[in-house]
Amino acid sequence: MFKYFFVTIFTLILAVSVTHAQEFSLKSNAIEPNSFLSESQLFNGFGCTGKNISPDLSWTSGPNGTKSYAITVYDPDAPTGSGWWHWVVYNIPSTTTELVTGAGSESGEKLPKGAVQGRTDFGINGFGGACPPEGDKAHRYIFTIYALKIEKIELPKDASSALIGFMINANSLGKASFVAKYGR
């Protein structure tokens, strides 16, 4: 009886933990997971003629202790040896659970107060849409929200995406992602 009681309690704790971990999620009304990106999310340059508009993103509240969020869009298939950073936003207030379409403009005027856009591999501080080399297989674009245990990441305005990524991962309490694709 005593053993049965502890097994039951352990099972309940595990179920609650797994349920809570599954609650942190990321979605977009503009992009279905594993679908292909539309013209709106394609870069305008480097031979691509997209609209270069960041999609809307929304997420559920992060784990207990979340003090801010960060978002990245990363292409691990870019033929660089290190992938390609398409968007990096950090210092998103913990009270925020969505970014509107176009929040990734270089002006950042649609971002929540205090949010910072890092420099992408396009050399801009803002969203840079998909633009894989012609003839490459479809690339994967990983959209990720990170729940962070700190309110602010303090970095110079011209910090690289890799350095920002390091700081995000060093302070992450959890993350949620979805993948979209694009090839030409």
mmCIF file of C-alpha atoms in Angstrom:
data_model
loop_
_atom_site.group_PDB
_atom_site.id
_atom_site.type_symbol
_atom_site.label_atom_id
_atom_site.label_comp_id
_atom_site.label_asym_id
_atom_site.label_seq_id
_atom_site.Cartn_x
_atom_site.Cartn_y
_atom_site.Cartn_z
ATOM 1 C CA MET A 1 0.000 0.000 0.000
ATOM 2 C CA PHE A 2 2.774 2.418 0.956
ATOM 3 C CA LYS A 3 4.682 1.588 -2.247
ATOM 4 C CA TYR A 4 1.516 2.092 -4.328
ATOM 5 C CA PHE A 5 0.998 5.527 -2.737
ATOM 6 C CA PHE A 6 4.522 6.725 -3.659
ATOM 7 C CA VAL A 7 4.270 5.366 -7.206
ATOM 8 C CA THR A 8 0.950 7.188 -7.632
ATOM 9 C CA ILE A 9 2.373 10.469 -6.269
ATOM 10 C CA PHE A 10 5.490 10.153 -8.461
ATOM 11 C CA THR A 11 3.324 9.476 -11.539
ATOM 12 C CA LEU A 12 1.169 12.536 -10.806
ATOM 13 C CA ILE A 13 4.220 14.784 -10.348
ATOM 14 C CA LEU A 14 5.724 13.482 -13.588
ATOM 15 C CA ALA A 15 2.443 14.016 -15.460
ATOM 16 C CA VAL A 16 2.132 17.592 -14.180
ATOM 17 C CA SER A 17 5.782 18.297 -15.103
ATOM 18 C CA VAL A 18 5.375 16.916 -18.614
ATOM 19 C CA THR A 19 2.096 18.774 -19.092
ATOM 20 C CA HIS A 20 3.685 22.040 -17.946
ATOM 21 C CA ALA A 21 6.694 21.526 -20.248
ATOM 22 C CA GLN A 22 4.357 20.923 -23.190
ATOM 23 C CA GLU A 23 2.419 24.125 -22.484
ATOM 24 C CA PHE A 24 5.209 26.459 -23.685
ATOM 25 C CA SER A 25 4.585 26.690 -27.408
ATOM 26 C CA LEU A 26 5.100 29.005 -30.381
ATOM 27 C CA LYS A 27 2.812 29.529 -33.354
ATOM 28 C CA SER A 28 2.091 31.860 -36.251
ATOM 29 C CA ASN A 29 -1.141 32.508 -38.104
ATOM 30 C CA ALA A 30 0.921 33.130 -41.254
ATOM 31 C CA ILE A 31 3.031 29.950 -41.161
ATOM 32 C CA GLU A 32 1.980 26.360 -40.535
ATOM 33 C CA PRO A 33 4.761 24.192 -39.053
ATOM 34 C CA ASN A 34 6.657 22.274 -41.765
ATOM 35 C CA SER A 35 5.022 24.346 -44.522
ATOM 36 C CA PHE A 36 6.735 26.524 -47.107
ATOM 37 C CA LEU A 37 7.197 30.226 -46.463
ATOM 38 C CA SER A 38 5.179 32.668 -48.549
ATOM 39 C CA GLU A 39 6.381 35.640 -50.576
ATOM 40 C CA SER A 40 5.783 37.815 -47.508
ATOM 41 C CA GLN A 41 8.575 36.090 -45.555
ATOM 42 C CA LEU A 42 11.113 36.078 -48.437
ATOM 43 C CA PHE A 43 14.061 38.464 -48.541
ATOM 44 C CA ASN A 44 14.127 41.310 -51.040
ATOM 45 C CA GLY A 45 17.718 41.205 -52.315
ATOM 46 C CA PHE A 46 20.440 38.693 -53.223
ATOM 47 C CA GLY A 47 18.300 37.717 -56.225
ATOM 48 C CA CYS A 48 15.132 37.207 -54.166
ATOM 49 C CA THR A 49 12.097 39.452 -54.643
ATOM 50 C CA GLY A 50 10.038 38.874 -51.519
ATOM 51 C CA LYS A 51 8.317 41.363 -49.258
ATOM 52 C CA ASN A 52 10.686 40.735 -46.302
ATOM 53 C CA ILE A 53 7.941 40.985 -43.674
ATOM 54 C CA SER A 54 8.330 39.198 -40.362
ATOM 55 C CA PRO A 55 5.355 36.952 -39.570
ATOM 56 C CA ASP A 56 3.106 37.314 -36.561
ATOM 57 C CA LEU A 57 4.266 35.107 -33.694
ATOM 58 C CA SER A 58 2.473 34.196 -30.479
ATOM 59 C CA TRP A 59 3.433 31.975 -27.583
ATOM 60 C CA THR A 60 2.130 30.666 -24.321
ATOM 61 C CA SER A 61 3.638 31.922 -21.075
ATOM 62 C CA GLY A 62 7.065 30.528 -20.335
ATOM 63 C CA PRO A 63 8.066 28.444 -17.341
ATOM 64 C CA ASN A 64 8.029 29.827 -13.795
ATOM 65 C CA GLY A 65 10.788 32.360 -13.334
ATOM 66 C CA THR A 66 10.580 33.765 -16.879
ATOM 67 C CA LYS A 67 11.757 37.394 -16.791
ATOM 68 C CA SER A 68 12.028 38.059 -20.542
ATOM 69 C CA TYR A 69 11.887 36.379 -23.942
ATOM 70 C CA ALA A 70 14.063 36.190 -27.030
ATOM 71 C CA ILE A 71 13.202 35.097 -30.560
ATOM 72 C CA THR A 72 15.504 33.744 -33.231
ATOM 73 C CA VAL A 73 15.020 32.658 -36.826
ATOM 74 C CA TYR A 74 17.889 30.478 -37.984
ATOM 75 C CA ASP A 75 18.697 28.571 -41.191
ATOM 76 C CA PRO A 76 21.000 25.633 -40.376
ATOM 77 C CA ASP A 77 21.191 24.671 -44.078
ATOM 78 C CA ALA A 78 22.893 27.851 -45.346
ATOM 79 C CA PRO A 79 26.158 26.939 -47.108
ATOM 80 C CA THR A 80 28.328 28.957 -44.719
ATOM 81 C CA GLY A 81 29.621 26.327 -42.318
ATOM 82 C CA SER A 82 27.751 28.089 -39.513
ATOM 83 C CA GLY A 83 24.184 28.539 -40.785
ATOM 84 C CA TRP A 84 22.457 31.895 -41.221
ATOM 85 C CA TRP A 85 20.748 34.137 -38.640
ATOM 86 C CA HIS A 86 17.628 35.729 -40.150
ATOM 87 C CA TRP A 87 16.260 37.442 -37.051
ATOM 88 C CA VAL A 88 17.274 37.903 -33.444
ATOM 89 C CA VAL A 89 15.107 39.796 -30.934
ATOM 90 C CA TYR A 90 15.839 39.901 -27.216
ATOM 91 C CA ASN A 91 14.790 41.773 -24.063
ATOM 92 C CA ILE A 92 11.146 41.117 -24.907
ATOM 93 C CA PRO A 93 9.220 41.832 -21.669
ATOM 94 C CA SER A 94 7.852 38.810 -19.808
ATOM 95 C CA THR A 95 4.341 40.283 -20.089
ATOM 96 C CA THR A 96 4.491 39.980 -23.899
ATOM 97 C CA THR A 97 3.145 36.858 -25.615
ATOM 98 C CA GLU A 98 2.979 37.985 -29.241
ATOM 99 C CA LEU A 99 4.650 39.996 -31.975
ATOM 100 C CA VAL A 100 2.522 41.432 -34.766
ATOM 101 C CA THR A 101 3.175 40.999 -38.486
ATOM 102 C CA GLY A 102 5.948 43.369 -39.513
ATOM 103 C CA ALA A 103 7.420 43.759 -36.014
ATOM 104 C CA GLY A 104 10.817 42.910 -37.507
ATOM 105 C CA SER A 105 11.120 46.075 -39.600
ATOM 106 C CA GLU A 106 14.489 47.803 -39.188
ATOM 107 C CA SER A 107 12.793 50.661 -37.320
ATOM 108 C CA GLY A 108 11.447 48.175 -34.749
ATOM 109 C CA GLU A 109 8.486 50.486 -34.141
ATOM 110 C CA LYS A 110 6.065 47.554 -33.763
ATOM 111 C CA LEU A 111 8.199 45.776 -31.152
ATOM 112 C CA PRO A 112 7.307 45.935 -27.455
ATOM 113 C CA LYS A 113 9.054 48.694 -25.510
ATOM 114 C CA GLY A 114 12.547 47.593 -24.498
ATOM 115 C CA ALA A 115 12.898 44.819 -27.100
ATOM 116 C CA VAL A 116 16.142 44.886 -29.100
ATOM 117 C CA GLN A 117 16.816 43.476 -32.571
ATOM 118 C CA GLY A 118 20.297 42.091 -33.039
ATOM 119 C CA ARG A 119 22.385 42.234 -36.186
ATOM 120 C CA THR A 120 21.512 39.422 -38.590
ATOM 121 C CA ASP A 121 23.793 37.778 -41.119
ATOM 122 C CA PHE A 122 22.360 40.202 -43.698
ATOM 123 C CA GLY A 123 24.108 42.928 -41.657
ATOM 124 C CA ILE A 124 20.854 44.569 -40.559
ATOM 125 C CA ASN A 125 19.061 44.935 -37.242
ATOM 126 C CA GLY A 126 15.707 43.545 -38.296
ATOM 127 C CA PHE A 127 14.042 40.588 -39.962
ATOM 128 C CA GLY A 128 15.754 39.179 -43.058
ATOM 129 C CA GLY A 129 13.559 36.752 -44.959
ATOM 130 C CA ALA A 130 14.455 33.480 -46.643
ATOM 131 C CA CYS A 131 16.697 33.576 -49.719
ATOM 132 C CA PRO A 132 18.598 30.316 -50.184
ATOM 133 C CA PRO A 133 20.907 29.908 -53.180
ATOM 134 C CA GLU A 134 19.156 28.906 -56.392
ATOM 135 C CA GLY A 135 19.219 25.161 -56.920
ATOM 136 C CA ASP A 136 19.748 24.284 -53.236
ATOM 137 C CA LYS A 137 17.331 21.863 -51.650
ATOM 138 C CA ALA A 138 14.700 23.579 -49.530
ATOM 139 C CA HIS A 139 16.271 25.128 -46.461
ATOM 140 C CA ARG A 140 14.810 24.864 -42.969
ATOM 141 C CA TYR A 141 13.967 28.051 -41.080
ATOM 142 C CA ILE A 142 13.737 27.441 -37.344
ATOM 143 C CA PHE A 143 11.573 29.962 -35.468
ATOM 144 C CA THR A 144 12.314 29.743 -31.728
ATOM 145 C CA ILE A 145 11.046 31.540 -28.640
ATOM 146 C CA TYR A 146 13.241 31.365 -25.527
ATOM 147 C CA ALA A 147 12.064 32.026 -21.972
ATOM 148 C CA LEU A 148 14.924 33.715 -20.128
ATOM 149 C CA LYS A 149 15.758 33.926 -16.426
ATOM 150 C CA ILE A 150 17.040 37.507 -16.761
ATOM 151 C CA GLU A 151 15.217 40.742 -17.641
ATOM 152 C CA LYS A 152 17.895 42.108 -19.947
ATOM 153 C CA ILE A 153 20.790 40.900 -22.011
ATOM 154 C CA GLU A 154 23.368 43.698 -21.958
ATOM 155 C CA LEU A 155 25.325 43.719 -25.240
ATOM 156 C CA PRO A 156 26.661 46.329 -27.668
ATOM 157 C CA LYS A 157 24.267 47.279 -30.493
ATOM 158 C CA ASP A 158 26.579 45.667 -33.082
ATOM 159 C CA ALA A 159 26.963 42.343 -31.221
ATOM 160 C CA SER A 160 26.988 39.329 -33.534
ATOM 161 C CA SER A 161 24.053 36.943 -33.660
ATOM 162 C CA ALA A 162 26.351 34.187 -32.393
ATOM 163 C CA LEU A 163 27.209 36.215 -29.267
ATOM 164 C CA ILE A 164 23.550 37.055 -28.695
ATOM 165 C CA GLY A 165 22.713 33.362 -29.198
ATOM 166 C CA PHE A 166 25.320 32.435 -26.598
ATOM 167 C CA MET A 167 23.757 34.826 -24.074
ATOM 168 C CA ILE A 168 20.262 33.549 -24.867
ATOM 169 C CA ASN A 169 21.274 29.913 -24.367
ATOM 170 C CA ALA A 170 23.229 30.709 -21.176
ATOM 171 C CA ASN A 171 20.077 32.230 -19.643
ATOM 172 C CA SER A 172 17.360 29.990 -21.093
ATOM 173 C CA LEU A 173 14.686 28.394 -18.914
ATOM 174 C CA GLY A 174 12.976 26.751 -21.887
ATOM 175 C CA LYS A 175 12.230 27.113 -25.556
ATOM 176 C CA ALA A 176 9.622 26.299 -28.169
ATOM 177 C CA SER A 177 10.123 26.103 -31.937
ATOM 178 C CA PHE A 178 8.566 25.374 -35.274
ATOM 179 C CA VAL A 179 10.205 24.862 -38.662
ATOM 180 C CA ALA A 180 9.213 26.230 -42.057
ATOM 181 C CA LYS A 181 10.946 25.628 -45.398
ATOM 182 C CA TYR A 182 11.820 27.434 -48.581
ATOM 183 C CA GLY A 183 13.806 26.583 -51.705
ATOM 184 C CA ARG A 184 14.195 28.085 -55.147
#
